Short mmCIF file of C-alpha atoms and ligand atoms in Angstrom, two decimals:
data_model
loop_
_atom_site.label_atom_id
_atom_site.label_comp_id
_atom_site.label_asym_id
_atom_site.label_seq_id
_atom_site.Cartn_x
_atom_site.Cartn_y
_atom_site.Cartn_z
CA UNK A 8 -13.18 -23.15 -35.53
CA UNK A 9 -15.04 -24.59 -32.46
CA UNK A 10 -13.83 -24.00 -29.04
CA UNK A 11 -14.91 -24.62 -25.48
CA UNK A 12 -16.80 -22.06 -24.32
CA UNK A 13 -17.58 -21.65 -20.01
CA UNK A 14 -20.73 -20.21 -19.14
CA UNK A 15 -19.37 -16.92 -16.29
CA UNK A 16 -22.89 -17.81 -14.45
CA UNK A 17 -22.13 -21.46 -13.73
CA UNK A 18 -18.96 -20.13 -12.07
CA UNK A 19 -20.77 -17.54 -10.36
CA UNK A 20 -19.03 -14.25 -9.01
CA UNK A 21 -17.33 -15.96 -6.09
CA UNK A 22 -16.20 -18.79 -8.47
CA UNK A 23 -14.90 -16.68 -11.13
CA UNK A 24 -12.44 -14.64 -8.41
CA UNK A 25 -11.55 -17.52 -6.94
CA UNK A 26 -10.64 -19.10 -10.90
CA UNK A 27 -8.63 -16.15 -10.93
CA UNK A 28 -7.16 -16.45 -7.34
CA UNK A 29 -5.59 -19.46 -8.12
CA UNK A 30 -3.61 -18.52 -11.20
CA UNK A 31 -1.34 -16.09 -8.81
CA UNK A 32 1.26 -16.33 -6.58
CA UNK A 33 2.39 -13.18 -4.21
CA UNK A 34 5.70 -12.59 -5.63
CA UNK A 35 6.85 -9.70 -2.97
CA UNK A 36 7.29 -10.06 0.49
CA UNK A 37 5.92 -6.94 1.18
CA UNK A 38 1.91 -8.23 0.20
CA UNK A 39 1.09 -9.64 2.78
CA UNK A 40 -2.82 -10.11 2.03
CA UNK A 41 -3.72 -10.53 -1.47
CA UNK A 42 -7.23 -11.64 -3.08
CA UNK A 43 -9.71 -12.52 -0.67
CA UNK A 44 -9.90 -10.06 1.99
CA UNK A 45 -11.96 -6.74 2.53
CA UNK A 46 -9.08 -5.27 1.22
CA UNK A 47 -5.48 -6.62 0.90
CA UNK A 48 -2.67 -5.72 3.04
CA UNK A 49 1.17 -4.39 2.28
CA UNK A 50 3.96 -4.45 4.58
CA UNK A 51 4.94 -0.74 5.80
CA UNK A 52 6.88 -1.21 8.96
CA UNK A 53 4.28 -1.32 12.39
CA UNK A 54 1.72 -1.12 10.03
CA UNK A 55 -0.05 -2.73 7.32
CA UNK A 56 -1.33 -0.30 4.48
CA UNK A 57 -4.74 -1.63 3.26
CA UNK A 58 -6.27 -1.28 -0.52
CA UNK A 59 -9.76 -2.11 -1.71
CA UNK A 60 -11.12 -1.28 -5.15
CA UNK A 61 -14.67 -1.21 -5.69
CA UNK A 62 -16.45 -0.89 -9.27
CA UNK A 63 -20.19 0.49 -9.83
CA UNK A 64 -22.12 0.06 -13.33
CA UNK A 65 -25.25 1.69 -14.78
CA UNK A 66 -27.86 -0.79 -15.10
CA UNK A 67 -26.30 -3.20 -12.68
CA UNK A 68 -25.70 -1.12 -9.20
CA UNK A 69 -27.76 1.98 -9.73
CA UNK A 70 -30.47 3.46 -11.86
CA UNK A 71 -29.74 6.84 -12.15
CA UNK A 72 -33.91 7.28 -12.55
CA UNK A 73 -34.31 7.43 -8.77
CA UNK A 74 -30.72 7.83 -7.86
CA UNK A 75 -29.78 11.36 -7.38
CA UNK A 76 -26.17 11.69 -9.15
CA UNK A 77 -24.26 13.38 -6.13
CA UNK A 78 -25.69 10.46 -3.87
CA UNK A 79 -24.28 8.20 -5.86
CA UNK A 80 -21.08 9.63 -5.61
CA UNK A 81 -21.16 9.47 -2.18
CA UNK A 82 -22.04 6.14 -1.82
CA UNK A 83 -19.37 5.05 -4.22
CA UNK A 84 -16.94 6.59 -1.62
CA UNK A 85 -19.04 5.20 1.50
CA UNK A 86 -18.59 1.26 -0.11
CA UNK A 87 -14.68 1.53 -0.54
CA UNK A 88 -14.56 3.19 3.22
CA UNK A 89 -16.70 0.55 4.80
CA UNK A 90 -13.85 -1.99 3.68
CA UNK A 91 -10.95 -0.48 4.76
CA UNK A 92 -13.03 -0.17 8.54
CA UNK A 93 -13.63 -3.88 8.07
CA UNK A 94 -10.21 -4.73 8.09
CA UNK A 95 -10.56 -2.30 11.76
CA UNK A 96 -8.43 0.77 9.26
CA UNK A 97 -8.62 4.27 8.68
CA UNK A 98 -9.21 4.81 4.84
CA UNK A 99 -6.94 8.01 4.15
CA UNK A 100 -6.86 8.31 0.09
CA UNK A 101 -9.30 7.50 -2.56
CA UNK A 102 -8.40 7.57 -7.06
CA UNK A 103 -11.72 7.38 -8.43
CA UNK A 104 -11.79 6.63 -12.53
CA UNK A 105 -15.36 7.13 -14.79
CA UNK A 106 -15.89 6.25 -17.66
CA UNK A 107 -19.42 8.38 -19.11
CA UNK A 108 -21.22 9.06 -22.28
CA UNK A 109 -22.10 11.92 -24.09
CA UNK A 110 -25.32 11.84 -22.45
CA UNK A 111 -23.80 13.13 -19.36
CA UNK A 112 -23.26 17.10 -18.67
CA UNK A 113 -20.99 18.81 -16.92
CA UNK A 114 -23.19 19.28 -14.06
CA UNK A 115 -24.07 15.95 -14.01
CA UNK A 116 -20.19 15.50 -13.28
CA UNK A 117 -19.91 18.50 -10.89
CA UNK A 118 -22.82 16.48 -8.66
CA UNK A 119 -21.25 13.27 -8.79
CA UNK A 120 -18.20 14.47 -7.39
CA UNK A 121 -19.87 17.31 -4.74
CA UNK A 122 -21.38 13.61 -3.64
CA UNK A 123 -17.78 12.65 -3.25
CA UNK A 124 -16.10 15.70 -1.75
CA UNK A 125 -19.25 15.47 1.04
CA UNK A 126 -17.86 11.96 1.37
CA UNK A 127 -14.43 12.66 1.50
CA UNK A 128 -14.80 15.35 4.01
CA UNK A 129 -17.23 12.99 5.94
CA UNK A 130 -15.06 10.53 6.43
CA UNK A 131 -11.63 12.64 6.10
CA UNK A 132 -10.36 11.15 3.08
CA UNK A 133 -7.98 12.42 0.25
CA UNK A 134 -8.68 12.97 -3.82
CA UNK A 135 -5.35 12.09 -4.97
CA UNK A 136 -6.04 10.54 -8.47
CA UNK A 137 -8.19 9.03 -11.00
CA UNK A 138 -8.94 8.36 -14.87
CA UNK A 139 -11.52 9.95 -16.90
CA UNK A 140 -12.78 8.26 -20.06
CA UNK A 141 -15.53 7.63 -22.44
CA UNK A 142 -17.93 5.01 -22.19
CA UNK A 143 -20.73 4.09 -25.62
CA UNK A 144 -23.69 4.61 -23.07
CA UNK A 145 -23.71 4.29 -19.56
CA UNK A 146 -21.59 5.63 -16.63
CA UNK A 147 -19.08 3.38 -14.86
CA UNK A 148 -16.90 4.78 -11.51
CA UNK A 149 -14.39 2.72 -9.95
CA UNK A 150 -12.62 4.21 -6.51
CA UNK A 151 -9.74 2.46 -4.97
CA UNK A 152 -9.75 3.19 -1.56
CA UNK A 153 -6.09 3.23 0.91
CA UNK A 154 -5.88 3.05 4.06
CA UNK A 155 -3.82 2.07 6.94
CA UNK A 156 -4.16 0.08 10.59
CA UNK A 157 -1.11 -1.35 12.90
CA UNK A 158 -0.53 -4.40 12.09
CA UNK A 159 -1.65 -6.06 15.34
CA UNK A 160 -4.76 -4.11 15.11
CA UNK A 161 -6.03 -5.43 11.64
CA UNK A 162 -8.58 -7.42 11.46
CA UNK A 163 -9.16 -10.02 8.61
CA UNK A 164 -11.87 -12.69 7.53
CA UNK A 165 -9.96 -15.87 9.02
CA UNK A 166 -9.52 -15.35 12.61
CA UNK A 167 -12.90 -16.06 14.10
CA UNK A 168 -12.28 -18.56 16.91
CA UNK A 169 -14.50 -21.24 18.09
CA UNK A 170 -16.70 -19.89 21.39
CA UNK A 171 -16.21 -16.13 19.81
CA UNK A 172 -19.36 -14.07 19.41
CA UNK A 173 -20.82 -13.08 16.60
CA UNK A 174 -21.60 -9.27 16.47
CA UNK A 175 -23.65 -6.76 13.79
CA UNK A 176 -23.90 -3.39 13.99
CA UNK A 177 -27.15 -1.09 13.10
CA UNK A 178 -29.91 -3.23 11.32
CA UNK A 179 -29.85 -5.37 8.41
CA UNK A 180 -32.37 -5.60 5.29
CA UNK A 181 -33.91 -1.73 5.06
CA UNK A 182 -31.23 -1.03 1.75
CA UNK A 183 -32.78 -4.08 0.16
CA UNK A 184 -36.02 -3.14 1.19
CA UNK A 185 -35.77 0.60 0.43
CA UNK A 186 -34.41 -0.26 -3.31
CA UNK A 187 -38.38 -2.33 -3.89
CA UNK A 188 -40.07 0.84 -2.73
CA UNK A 189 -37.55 2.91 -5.69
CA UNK A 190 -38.48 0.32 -8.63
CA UNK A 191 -42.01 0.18 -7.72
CA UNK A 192 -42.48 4.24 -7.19
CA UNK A 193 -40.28 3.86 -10.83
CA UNK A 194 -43.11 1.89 -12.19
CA UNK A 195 -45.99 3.56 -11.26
CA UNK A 196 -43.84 6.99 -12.38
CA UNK A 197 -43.43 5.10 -16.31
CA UNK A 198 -46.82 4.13 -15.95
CA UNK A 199 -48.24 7.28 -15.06
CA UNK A 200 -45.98 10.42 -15.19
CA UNK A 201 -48.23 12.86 -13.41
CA UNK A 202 -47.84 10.53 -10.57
CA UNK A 203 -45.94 11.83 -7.30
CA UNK A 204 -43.82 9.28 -5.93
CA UNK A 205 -45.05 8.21 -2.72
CA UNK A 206 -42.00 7.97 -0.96
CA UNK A 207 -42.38 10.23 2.55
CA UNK A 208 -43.48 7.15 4.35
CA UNK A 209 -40.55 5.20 3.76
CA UNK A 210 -37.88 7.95 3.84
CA UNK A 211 -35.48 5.94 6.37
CA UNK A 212 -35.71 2.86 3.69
CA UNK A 213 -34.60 5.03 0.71
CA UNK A 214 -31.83 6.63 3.31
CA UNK A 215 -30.62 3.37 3.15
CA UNK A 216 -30.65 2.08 -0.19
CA UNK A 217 -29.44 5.16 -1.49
CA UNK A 218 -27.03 7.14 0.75
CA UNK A 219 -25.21 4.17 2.97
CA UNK A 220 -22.28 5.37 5.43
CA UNK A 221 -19.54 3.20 6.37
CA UNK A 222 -19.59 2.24 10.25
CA UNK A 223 -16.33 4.28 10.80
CA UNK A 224 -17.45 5.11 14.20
CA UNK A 225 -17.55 1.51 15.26
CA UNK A 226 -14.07 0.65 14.48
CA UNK A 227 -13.10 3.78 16.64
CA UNK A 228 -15.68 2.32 19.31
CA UNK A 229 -14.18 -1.13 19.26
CA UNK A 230 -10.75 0.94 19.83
CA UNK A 231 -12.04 3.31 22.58
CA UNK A 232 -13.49 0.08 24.37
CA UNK A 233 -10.20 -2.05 23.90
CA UNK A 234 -11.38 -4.46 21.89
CA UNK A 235 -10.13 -6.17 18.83
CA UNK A 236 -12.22 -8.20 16.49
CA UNK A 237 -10.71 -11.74 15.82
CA UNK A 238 -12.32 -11.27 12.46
CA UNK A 239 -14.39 -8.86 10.50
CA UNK A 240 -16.33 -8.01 7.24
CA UNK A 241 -18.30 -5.52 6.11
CA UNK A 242 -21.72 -6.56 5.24
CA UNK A 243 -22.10 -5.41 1.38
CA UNK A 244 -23.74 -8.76 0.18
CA UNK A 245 -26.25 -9.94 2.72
CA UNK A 246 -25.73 -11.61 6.36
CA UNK A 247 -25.67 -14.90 5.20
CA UNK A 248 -23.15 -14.47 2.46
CA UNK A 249 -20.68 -13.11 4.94
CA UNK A 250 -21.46 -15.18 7.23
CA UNK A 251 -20.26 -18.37 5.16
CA UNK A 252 -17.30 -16.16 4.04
CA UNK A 253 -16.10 -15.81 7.85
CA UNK A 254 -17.09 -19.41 8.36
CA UNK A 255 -14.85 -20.52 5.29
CA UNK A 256 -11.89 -18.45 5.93
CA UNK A 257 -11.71 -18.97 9.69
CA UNK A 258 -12.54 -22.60 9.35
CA UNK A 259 -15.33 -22.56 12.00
CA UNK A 260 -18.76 -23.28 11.66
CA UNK A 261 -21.68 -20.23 12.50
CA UNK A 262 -24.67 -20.47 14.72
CA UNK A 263 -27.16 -17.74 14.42
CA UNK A 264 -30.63 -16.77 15.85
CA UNK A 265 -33.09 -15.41 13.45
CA UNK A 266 -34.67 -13.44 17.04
CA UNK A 267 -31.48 -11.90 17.53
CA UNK A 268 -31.17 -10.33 13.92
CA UNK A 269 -31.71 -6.43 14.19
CA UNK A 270 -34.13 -5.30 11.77
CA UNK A 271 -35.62 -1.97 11.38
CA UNK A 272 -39.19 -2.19 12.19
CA UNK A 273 -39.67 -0.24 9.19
CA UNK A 274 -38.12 -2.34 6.94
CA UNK A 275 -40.25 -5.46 8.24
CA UNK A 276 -43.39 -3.79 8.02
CA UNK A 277 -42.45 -3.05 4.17
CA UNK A 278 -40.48 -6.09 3.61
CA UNK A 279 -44.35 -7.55 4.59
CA UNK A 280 -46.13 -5.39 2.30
CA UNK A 281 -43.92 -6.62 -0.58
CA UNK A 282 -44.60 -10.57 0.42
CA UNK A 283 -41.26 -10.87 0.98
CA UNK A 284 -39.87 -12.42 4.31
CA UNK A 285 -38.53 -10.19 6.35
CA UNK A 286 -35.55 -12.66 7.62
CA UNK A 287 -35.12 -13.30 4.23
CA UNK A 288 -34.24 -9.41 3.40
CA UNK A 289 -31.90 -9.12 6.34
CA UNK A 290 -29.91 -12.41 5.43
CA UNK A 291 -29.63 -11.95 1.71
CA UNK A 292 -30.56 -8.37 0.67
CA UNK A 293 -27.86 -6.34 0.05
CA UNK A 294 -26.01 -3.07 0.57
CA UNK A 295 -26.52 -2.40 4.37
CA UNK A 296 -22.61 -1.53 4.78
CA UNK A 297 -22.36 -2.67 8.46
CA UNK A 298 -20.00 -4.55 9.99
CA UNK A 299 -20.19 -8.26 10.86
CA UNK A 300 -17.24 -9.51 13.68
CA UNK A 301 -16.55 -11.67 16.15
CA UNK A 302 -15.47 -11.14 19.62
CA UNK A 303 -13.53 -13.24 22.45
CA UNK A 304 -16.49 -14.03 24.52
CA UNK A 305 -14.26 -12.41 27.16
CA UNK A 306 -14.74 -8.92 25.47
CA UNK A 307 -18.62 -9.03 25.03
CA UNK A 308 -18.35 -7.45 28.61
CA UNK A 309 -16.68 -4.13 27.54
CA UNK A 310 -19.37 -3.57 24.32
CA UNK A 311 -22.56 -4.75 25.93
CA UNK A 312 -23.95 -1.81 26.14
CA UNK A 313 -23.28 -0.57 22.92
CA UNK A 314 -26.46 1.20 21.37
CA UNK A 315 -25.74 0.10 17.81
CA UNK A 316 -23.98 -3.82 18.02
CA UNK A 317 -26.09 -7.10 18.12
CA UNK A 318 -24.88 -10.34 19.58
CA UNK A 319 -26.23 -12.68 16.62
CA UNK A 320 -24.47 -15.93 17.70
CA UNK A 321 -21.90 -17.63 17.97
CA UNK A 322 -18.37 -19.66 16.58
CA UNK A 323 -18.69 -23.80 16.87
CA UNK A 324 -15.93 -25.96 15.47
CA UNK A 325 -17.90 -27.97 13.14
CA UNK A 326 -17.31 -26.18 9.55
CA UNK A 327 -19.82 -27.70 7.70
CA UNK A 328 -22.23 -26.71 10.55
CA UNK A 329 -23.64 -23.40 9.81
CA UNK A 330 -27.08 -22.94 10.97
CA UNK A 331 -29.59 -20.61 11.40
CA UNK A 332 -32.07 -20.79 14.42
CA UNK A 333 -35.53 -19.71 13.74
CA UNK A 334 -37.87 -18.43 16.23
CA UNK A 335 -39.23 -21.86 16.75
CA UNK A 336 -36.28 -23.20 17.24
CA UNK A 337 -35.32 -24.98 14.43
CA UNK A 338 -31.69 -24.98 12.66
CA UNK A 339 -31.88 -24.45 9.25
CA UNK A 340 -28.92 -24.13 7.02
CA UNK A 341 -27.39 -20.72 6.22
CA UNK A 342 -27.69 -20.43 2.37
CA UNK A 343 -26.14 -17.27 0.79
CA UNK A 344 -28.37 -15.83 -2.48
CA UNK A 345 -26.61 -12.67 -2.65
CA UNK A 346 -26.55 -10.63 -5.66
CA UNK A 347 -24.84 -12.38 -8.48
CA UNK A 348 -25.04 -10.33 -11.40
CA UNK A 349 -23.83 -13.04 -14.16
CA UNK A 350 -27.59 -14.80 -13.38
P1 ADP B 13 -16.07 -7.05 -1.36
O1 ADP B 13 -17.46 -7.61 -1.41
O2 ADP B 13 -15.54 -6.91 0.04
O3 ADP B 13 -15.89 -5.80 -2.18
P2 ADP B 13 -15.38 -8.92 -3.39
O4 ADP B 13 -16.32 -10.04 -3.13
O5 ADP B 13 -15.69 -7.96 -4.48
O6 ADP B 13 -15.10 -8.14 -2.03
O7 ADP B 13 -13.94 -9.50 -3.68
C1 ADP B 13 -13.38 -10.51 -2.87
C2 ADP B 13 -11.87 -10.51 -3.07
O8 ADP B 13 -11.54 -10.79 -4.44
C3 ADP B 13 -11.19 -9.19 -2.76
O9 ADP B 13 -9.94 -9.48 -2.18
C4 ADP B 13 -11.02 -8.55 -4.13
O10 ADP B 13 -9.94 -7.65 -4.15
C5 ADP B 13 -10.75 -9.75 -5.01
N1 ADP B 13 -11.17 -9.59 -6.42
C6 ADP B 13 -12.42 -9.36 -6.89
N2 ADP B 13 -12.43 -9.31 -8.24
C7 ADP B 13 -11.15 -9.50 -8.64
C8 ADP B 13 -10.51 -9.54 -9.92
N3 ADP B 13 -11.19 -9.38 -11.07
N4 ADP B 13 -9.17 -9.76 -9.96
C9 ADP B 13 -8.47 -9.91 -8.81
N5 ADP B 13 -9.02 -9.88 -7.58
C10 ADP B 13 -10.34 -9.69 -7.48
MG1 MG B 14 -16.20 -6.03 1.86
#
């Protein structure tokens, strides 16, 4: 019997959600945000509860050769957090399901979830379910994360406004770089066992790649300073592919400067060492878990002198339009790489 058969990486990642997107319709009332969002929202009264689900792989997201099993854990946690705060929430409970092999002991389990309890005490979030089951090799965890804002305080991906501001906390590209300076310390370690990785220099890198926390503070910042993002996204992909994910949900077009980009001085200096562009790492490495909004140019007042947020840029009309502006001044178009795992 021959049948057509669709290649998953012509679709891409984005492609195959949105395939799936389109075969549903909200039947309830009470969703009020389905597919598309950091998280999707349900109708509780004055407030909207929130719900993101996040799923991590052996072999795809981590390599458990240089990735300490309770950080792991923690990080799991961390990435479901960071996108209930990008819808401006408070994540309150967490279910987190594995599925592991036999190669896995007990106290490999017992770190993996002292990497979670750290997390759930960190950012005061509940344990209130799971699944546990058996996998033929590697370890998978999935957490659903719930949370909850008032309604007129959530923020989603579609209501950046033309002359808003484009903001990003903390500094972008030093996960990305961070996870070169693990595989290449896990080369030289195959290559060479007796070899001490060399990884002192480039501690704050690793920090990053490996043990992310969700900018929780900043949505009680934005709070404390009274003001509400029109839109917001957690940066889990690279700058650029949020970027064109606020630009195509809020039907605006972006406008970025490259000199206004915050990146760890660190993380250029390495990003250097490993011929890779430094730009490059902040607009389409991954995993930095800060948050990416827009502001009424009104607000940018109240949160100027905010230690940890960047004014990148700004909102224009023209959707098609979204440019980055190098340091010689040219506009070059914002192209999203991003990770896409079915490459
Ligand atoms: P994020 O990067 O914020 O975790 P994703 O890019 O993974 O978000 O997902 C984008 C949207 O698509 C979210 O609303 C998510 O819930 C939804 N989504 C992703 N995969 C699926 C799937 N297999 N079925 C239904 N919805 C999905
Ligand atoms: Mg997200």
């Amino acid at each position: 019997m021959t049948e057509n058969r669709s290649e998953i990486s012509q679709l891409g990642e984005f492609g195959l959600i949105d395939r799936i997107h389109e075969k549903f319709t909200l039947l309830n009332p009470s969703s009020l945000t389905g597919i598309g969002d950091d998280a999707a929202v349900i109708d509780a009264g004055d407030e909207g509860i929130l719900v993101t689900t996040d799923m991590l792989v052996e072999g795809i997201h981590f390599d458990l050769s240089y990735t300490p099993i309770h950080h792991l854990g923690y990080k799991a946690v961390a990435a479901n957090v960071s996108d209930i705060a990008a819808m401006n929430g408070k994540a309150e409970q967490i279910t987190v399901s594995i599925a592991l092999s036999n190669r896995f002991s007990v106290e490999a389990v017992d770190a993996l979830y002292a990497g979670i309890k750290a997390a759930c005490e960190n950012y005061k979030v509940d344990l209130v379910g799971g699944d546990t089951t058996s996998s033929p090799s590697g370890l998978v965890i999935s957490i659903t994360a719930v949370g909850r804002a008032k309604k007129e305080d959530i923020a989603y991906r579609s209501g950046a406004q033309v002359n808003d501001i484009i903001c990003v906390t903390g500094d972008l590209g030093a996960a990305f770089t961070g996870l070169q300076v693990l595989a290449r310390e896990k080369e030289v370690f195959l290559t060479n066992p007796e070899m001490q990785p060399d990884l002192e220099k480039y501690e704050y890198l690793v920090g990053r790649q490996l043990k992310p926390e969700a900018r929780t503070d900043i949505v009680f910042d934005l709070a404390e300073a009274g003001v509400k993002p029109t839109a917001m996204i957690d940066i889990s992909d690279g700058l650029a592919s949020e970027l064109l994910h606020l630009s195509k949900n809020s039907g605006v077009g972006i406008r970025v400067y490259e000199d206004k980009v915050p990146i760890d001085h660190l993380a250029f200096e390495t990003a250097i060492e490993f011929k890779l562009d430094p730009i490059t790492c902040a607009l389409n490495g991954g995993e930095d878990y800060e948050l990416l909004f827009t502001i009424a140019k009104t607000d940018q007042e109240k949160i100027k002198n905010h230690p940890d947020i960047h004014f990148i840029g700004y909102i224009h009309e023209r959707k098609a339009e979204n440019v980055l502006i190098t340091k010689q001044g040219t506009a070059v178009p914002l192209r999203a790489q991003g990770w896409d795992h079915f490459k």
